[in-house]
CSV table of C-alpha atoms in Angstrom, one decimal:
chain,number,residue,atom,x,y,z
A,1,MET,CA,-3.7,-13.3,14.0
A,2,GLN,CA,-0.4,-11.5,14.1
A,3,THR,CA,3.2,-12.6,14.3
A,4,PHE,CA,5.5,-10.5,16.5
A,5,ALA,CA,8.1,-8.3,15.0
A,6,SER,CA,10.1,-5.6,16.7
A,7,GLY,CA,8.2,-2.3,16.8
A,8,LEU,CA,4.8,-3.8,16.0
A,9,ALA,CA,1.9,-1.7,17.3
A,10,THR,CA,-0.2,-3.7,19.7
A,11,GLN,CA,-3.4,-3.4,21.7
A,12,ARG,CA,-2.9,-3.6,25.4
A,13,GLY,CA,-4.8,-5.7,28.0
A,14,ASP,CA,-4.3,-5.6,31.7
A,15,SER,CA,-0.7,-5.0,32.7
A,16,ARG,CA,1.0,-8.0,34.2
A,17,THR,CA,4.3,-8.9,35.7
A,18,TYR,CA,6.1,-12.1,34.6
A,19,LEU,CA,9.1,-14.0,35.9
A,20,MET,CA,11.4,-15.6,33.3
A,21,CYS,CA,14.7,-17.4,33.3
A,22,ARG,CA,17.2,-17.0,30.5
A,23,PRO,CA,18.0,-20.4,28.9
A,24,GLU,CA,21.8,-20.2,29.2
A,25,TYR,CA,22.0,-23.8,30.4
A,26,TYR,CA,18.9,-25.2,28.7
A,27,THR,CA,19.4,-28.5,26.9
A,28,VAL,CA,17.8,-31.9,26.8
A,29,GLU,CA,20.1,-34.4,28.5
A,30,TYR,CA,17.4,-36.6,30.1
A,31,ALA,CA,13.8,-37.5,29.4
A,32,ILE,CA,11.2,-36.9,32.0
A,33,ASN,CA,8.2,-36.3,29.7
A,34,PRO,CA,7.1,-37.8,26.3
A,35,TRP,CA,8.3,-34.8,24.4
A,36,MET,CA,12.0,-35.0,25.5
A,37,ASP,CA,14.3,-36.9,23.2
A,38,THR,CA,18.0,-36.9,24.0
A,39,SER,CA,18.9,-37.7,20.4
A,40,GLN,CA,17.5,-34.3,19.3
A,41,PRO,CA,20.0,-31.6,20.4
A,42,VAL,CA,18.9,-28.1,21.4
A,43,ASP,CA,20.2,-25.2,19.4
A,44,THR,CA,21.2,-23.0,22.3
A,45,ALA,CA,21.7,-19.9,20.2
A,46,LYS,CA,18.3,-20.3,18.6
A,47,ALA,CA,16.7,-21.0,22.0
A,48,LEU,CA,18.2,-17.7,23.4
A,49,GLU,CA,16.9,-15.8,20.4
A,50,GLN,CA,13.4,-17.3,20.8
A,51,TRP,CA,13.4,-16.5,24.5
A,52,GLU,CA,14.4,-12.9,23.9
A,53,ASN,CA,11.6,-12.6,21.3
A,54,LEU,CA,9.1,-13.9,23.8
A,55,LYS,CA,10.4,-11.4,26.5
A,56,ALA,CA,10.2,-8.5,24.0
A,57,THR,CA,6.7,-9.6,23.0
A,58,TYR,CA,5.5,-9.2,26.6
A,59,GLU,CA,7.2,-5.8,26.9
A,60,SER,CA,5.6,-4.6,23.7
A,61,LEU,CA,2.2,-5.5,25.2
A,62,GLY,CA,2.9,-3.3,28.2
A,63,HIS,CA,3.9,-6.0,30.7
A,64,THR,CA,6.9,-6.1,33.0
A,65,VAL,CA,9.4,-8.9,32.9
A,66,GLU,CA,11.5,-9.8,35.9
A,67,GLU,CA,14.3,-12.4,35.6
A,68,ILE,CA,15.7,-15.1,37.9
A,69,SER,CA,19.3,-15.9,37.2
A,70,PRO,CA,19.9,-19.4,35.6
A,71,GLU,CA,22.1,-21.8,37.5
A,72,PRO,CA,24.5,-24.3,36.1
A,73,GLY,CA,23.2,-27.8,36.0
A,74,LEU,CA,19.6,-26.8,36.2
A,75,LEU,CA,18.8,-27.5,32.6
A,76,ASP,CA,15.0,-26.9,32.8
A,77,MET,CA,15.1,-23.8,35.0
A,78,VAL,CA,14.0,-21.8,31.9
A,79,PHE,CA,10.6,-23.3,32.5
A,80,SER,CA,10.0,-20.8,35.3
A,81,ALA,CA,6.3,-21.4,35.5
A,82,ASN,CA,7.1,-24.6,37.5
A,83,GLY,CA,8.9,-22.9,40.3
A,84,SER,CA,6.1,-21.3,42.2
A,85,PHE,CA,2.4,-20.1,42.2
A,86,THR,CA,1.5,-16.7,43.5
A,87,VAL,CA,-1.8,-15.0,44.5
A,88,GLU,CA,-2.0,-11.5,46.1
A,89,GLY,CA,1.5,-11.5,47.6
A,90,ARG,CA,1.4,-15.1,48.8
A,91,VAL,CA,3.7,-17.7,47.3
A,92,TYR,CA,3.2,-21.4,47.3
A,93,GLY,CA,6.6,-22.9,46.6
A,94,ALA,CA,7.4,-25.9,44.3
A,95,LYS,CA,8.6,-29.4,45.2
A,96,PHE,CA,9.6,-31.2,42.0
A,97,ARG,CA,8.8,-34.8,41.4
A,98,HIS,CA,11.9,-35.7,39.4
A,99,ARG,CA,15.3,-35.5,41.0
A,100,GLU,CA,16.8,-33.7,38.0
A,101,ARG,CA,14.6,-30.6,38.8
A,102,GLN,CA,14.4,-30.7,42.5
A,103,PRO,CA,17.2,-28.2,43.1
A,104,GLU,CA,15.2,-25.6,41.2
A,105,ALA,CA,12.9,-25.2,44.2
A,106,GLY,CA,15.6,-23.7,46.3
A,107,ALA,CA,16.6,-21.2,43.6
A,108,PHE,CA,13.1,-19.8,43.4
A,109,ASP,CA,12.7,-19.8,47.2
A,110,LYS,CA,15.9,-17.7,47.4
A,111,TRP,CA,14.6,-15.3,44.7
A,112,TYR,CA,11.5,-14.5,46.6
A,113,GLY,CA,13.4,-14.2,49.9
A,114,ASP,CA,15.9,-11.8,48.4
A,115,ARG,CA,13.2,-9.4,47.2
A,116,GLY,CA,11.0,-9.3,50.3
A,117,GLY,CA,7.4,-8.3,50.2
A,118,TRP,CA,6.3,-11.9,49.5
A,119,PHE,CA,4.7,-14.3,52.0
A,120,TYR,CA,6.5,-17.5,51.0
A,121,THR,CA,5.4,-21.0,52.1
A,122,ALA,CA,7.5,-24.1,51.3
A,123,PRO,CA,5.3,-27.0,50.4
A,124,ARG,CA,5.0,-30.3,52.1
A,125,PHE,CA,3.6,-32.1,49.0
A,126,ILE,CA,5.0,-32.5,45.5
A,127,ASN,CA,3.7,-29.8,43.2
A,128,GLU,CA,5.2,-28.1,40.1
A,129,GLY,CA,3.9,-24.5,40.5
A,130,GLU,CA,2.0,-23.0,37.7
A,131,GLY,CA,2.6,-26.1,35.7
A,132,ASP,CA,-0.3,-27.6,37.6
A,133,PHE,CA,-2.0,-24.5,39.1
A,134,THR,CA,-3.8,-21.6,37.4
A,135,TYR,CA,-6.0,-18.8,38.7
A,136,LEU,CA,-9.1,-17.0,37.6
A,137,GLU,CA,-9.1,-13.6,39.2
A,138,GLY,CA,-12.7,-12.8,38.5
A,139,SER,CA,-14.0,-15.8,40.5
A,140,GLY,CA,-11.0,-16.2,42.8
A,141,LEU,CA,-10.9,-19.8,41.7
A,142,ILE,CA,-7.8,-22.0,41.5
A,143,LEU,CA,-7.8,-24.8,38.9
A,144,ALA,CA,-5.3,-27.5,39.9
A,145,GLY,CA,-4.1,-30.6,37.9
A,146,TRP,CA,-3.0,-33.9,39.1
A,147,GLY,CA,-2.2,-37.4,37.6
A,148,PHE,CA,1.4,-37.2,36.6
A,149,ARG,CA,3.4,-34.6,38.5
A,150,THR,CA,1.5,-32.9,41.3
A,151,ASP,CA,0.3,-34.8,44.4
A,152,PRO,CA,-3.4,-34.1,44.8
A,153,ALA,CA,-2.7,-33.5,48.5
A,154,ALA,CA,-0.9,-30.3,47.3
A,155,HIS,CA,-4.3,-28.9,46.1
A,156,ALA,CA,-5.7,-28.5,49.6
A,157,GLU,CA,-2.3,-27.2,50.9
A,158,ALA,CA,-2.3,-24.6,48.1
A,159,GLY,CA,-5.8,-23.6,48.9
A,160,GLU,CA,-4.9,-23.0,52.6
A,161,VAL,CA,-1.7,-21.1,51.7
A,162,LEU,CA,-3.3,-18.9,49.1
A,163,ARG,CA,-6.7,-18.7,50.8
A,164,ARG,CA,-8.7,-19.5,47.7
A,165,PRO,CA,-11.0,-22.4,46.7
A,166,VAL,CA,-9.4,-25.1,44.5
A,167,VAL,CA,-11.0,-27.2,41.8
A,168,SER,CA,-9.0,-30.5,41.3
A,169,LEU,CA,-8.8,-31.8,37.7
A,170,ARG,CA,-7.4,-35.2,36.8
A,171,LEU,CA,-5.1,-35.5,33.8
A,172,VAL,CA,-5.1,-38.8,32.0
A,173,ASP,CA,-2.9,-38.4,28.9
A,174,GLU,CA,0.8,-38.5,29.6
A,175,ARG,CA,1.6,-36.1,26.7
A,176,TYR,CA,-0.2,-33.5,28.7
A,177,TYR,CA,1.5,-34.1,32.0
A,178,HIS,CA,1.0,-30.6,33.4
A,179,LEU,CA,-2.3,-28.7,33.5
A,180,ASP,CA,-0.7,-25.9,31.5
A,181,THR,CA,-0.3,-28.2,28.5
A,182,ALA,CA,-4.1,-29.0,28.5
A,183,LEU,CA,-5.8,-25.9,29.8
A,184,ALA,CA,-5.2,-22.1,29.9
A,185,VAL,CA,-7.1,-19.1,31.3
A,186,LEU,CA,-8.2,-16.6,28.8
A,187,ASP,CA,-9.7,-13.9,31.0
A,188,ASP,CA,-11.4,-13.6,34.4
A,189,HIS,CA,-14.0,-16.1,33.6
A,190,ARG,CA,-13.1,-18.0,30.4
A,191,ILE,CA,-10.7,-20.8,29.6
A,192,ALA,CA,-9.6,-22.9,26.7
A,193,TYR,CA,-8.9,-26.6,27.1
A,194,LEU,CA,-8.6,-30.1,25.6
A,195,PRO,CA,-11.4,-32.3,27.0
A,196,GLU,CA,-9.7,-35.6,26.2
A,197,ALA,CA,-6.7,-34.7,28.4
A,198,PHE,CA,-9.0,-35.0,31.5
A,199,SER,CA,-10.9,-37.8,33.2
A,200,GLN,CA,-14.6,-38.1,32.5
A,201,ASP,CA,-15.5,-36.7,35.9
A,202,SER,CA,-13.2,-33.7,35.3
A,203,GLN,CA,-14.7,-33.1,31.9
A,204,VAL,CA,-18.2,-33.0,33.4
A,205,LEU,CA,-16.9,-30.5,36.0
A,206,LEU,CA,-15.3,-28.3,33.3
A,207,ARG,CA,-18.4,-28.2,31.1
A,208,ARG,CA,-20.4,-27.2,34.1
A,209,LEU,CA,-18.0,-24.4,35.3
A,210,PHE,CA,-17.1,-23.1,31.8
A,211,PRO,CA,-19.9,-23.6,29.3
A,212,ASP,CA,-18.4,-20.9,27.1
A,213,ALA,CA,-14.9,-22.3,27.0
A,214,VAL,CA,-12.9,-22.5,23.8
A,215,ILE,CA,-12.6,-26.2,23.0
A,216,ALA,CA,-9.2,-27.3,21.6
A,217,THR,CA,-8.5,-30.3,19.5
A,218,GLU,CA,-5.7,-32.8,19.9
A,219,GLU,CA,-3.9,-31.1,17.0
A,220,ASP,CA,-4.1,-27.8,18.9
A,221,ALA,CA,-2.7,-29.4,22.1
A,222,ALA,CA,0.0,-31.3,20.3
A,223,ALA,CA,1.2,-28.0,18.9
A,224,PHE,CA,1.5,-26.7,22.5
A,225,GLY,CA,-1.3,-24.3,21.6
A,226,LEU,CA,-2.8,-24.5,25.1
A,227,ASN,CA,0.5,-23.5,26.7
A,228,PHE,CA,-0.3,-19.9,26.0
A,229,VAL,CA,-0.3,-16.7,28.1
A,230,SER,CA,-3.3,-14.3,28.1
A,231,ASP,CA,-3.6,-10.9,29.7
A,232,GLY,CA,-7.4,-10.9,29.2
A,233,ARG,CA,-7.2,-9.3,25.7
A,234,ASN,CA,-3.9,-10.4,24.2
A,235,VAL,CA,-2.9,-14.1,23.8
A,236,VAL,CA,0.7,-15.0,23.2
A,237,ILE,CA,0.8,-18.5,21.6
A,238,ASN,CA,3.2,-20.9,20.0
A,239,SER,CA,3.4,-20.2,16.2
A,240,GLU,CA,2.8,-23.9,15.4
A,241,ALA,CA,-0.7,-23.7,16.8
A,242,GLU,CA,-2.3,-21.9,13.9
A,243,ALA,CA,-5.7,-23.5,14.1
A,244,LEU,CA,-6.2,-22.6,17.8
A,245,ALA,CA,-4.9,-19.1,17.2
A,246,ASP,CA,-7.7,-18.6,14.7
A,247,LYS,CA,-10.2,-19.9,17.1
A,248,LEU,CA,-9.0,-17.5,19.8
A,249,SER,CA,-9.1,-14.6,17.3
A,250,ASP,CA,-12.7,-15.6,16.4
A,251,ALA,CA,-13.5,-15.5,20.2
A,252,GLY,CA,-12.4,-11.8,20.3
A,253,PHE,CA,-8.8,-12.0,21.4
A,254,GLU,CA,-5.8,-10.3,19.9
A,255,VAL,CA,-3.4,-13.2,19.1
A,256,THR,CA,0.4,-12.9,18.8
A,257,SER,CA,2.3,-15.9,17.6
A,258,VAL,CA,5.9,-16.7,18.6
A,259,ASP,CA,8.3,-19.4,17.5
A,260,LEU,CA,9.4,-21.5,20.5
A,261,SER,CA,10.3,-24.7,18.6
A,262,GLU,CA,13.5,-25.2,20.7
A,263,PHE,CA,11.5,-25.3,23.9
A,264,LYS,CA,9.0,-27.9,22.6
A,265,LYS,CA,12.0,-30.3,22.6
A,266,GLY,CA,11.9,-30.0,26.4
A,267,GLY,CA,8.1,-30.3,26.6
A,268,GLY,CA,7.3,-26.7,27.0
A,269,SER,CA,6.3,-23.5,25.3
A,270,VAL,CA,5.0,-20.0,26.1
A,271,LYS,CA,3.4,-20.6,29.5
A,272,CYS,CA,6.1,-23.0,30.7
A,273,CYS,CA,8.6,-20.1,30.2
A,274,THR,CA,6.4,-17.6,32.1
A,275,ALA,CA,5.5,-17.4,35.7
A,276,GLU,CA,2.9,-14.7,36.6
A,277,LEU,CA,3.7,-12.6,39.6
A,278,ARG,CA,0.6,-11.5,41.4
A,279,PRO,CA,1.7,-9.2,44.2
């Protein structure tokens, strides 16, 4: 396992493009998930430093980072993964459950529209983008979570928009309110996940689909270890998740740890701050 430092030599996986949002207005002024505590203030300067380090980490791995401008009053917009879900130039937009985040959907809609080249579809059903959707390019399979934020009807809608098969997975632990806090894609065919975060039926399905998955513990998930980003070779993970980082290293991945402690206060980490753009 390695910890990122400027100028560190890295081994490169597939080049990716990520969309991020600078945390200029990020703070915790309301609580819409079990991790948010309004009595624990965010250190804005530290959050900006951590975000810049995450961005630099991606760039050091050969990836491209695009930015969406933060907007005043949208305190959680830094969690850009929640604003959309893209597959081969098609965009399934977000429709947030909580009123505090609902205006974010329009900001992401405008970002895609201003750039052109994307086939954007506004959703009818509540969904929170890559918070509850992830994609395995090798199989063309979408994994989709529901139970706390995303309406299960959005799964079929996403499948139609993105023209891909969807596997619905029910989340049952409110601490892991989005799929990306309980499961992450490692490469074209492998995942890591916390079985206890899912219903019994979903656990059976995951075991059948991914017999070689990396199985996380509750300690791993509570450290936001499963909220990682992988390019198929390199995994960028929250520095608190040391045990899971070791497991992923043992599984053959190059692991880079980053400190995102300020973002854990908002219920997010590496993946929450990172939307993958798949043109």
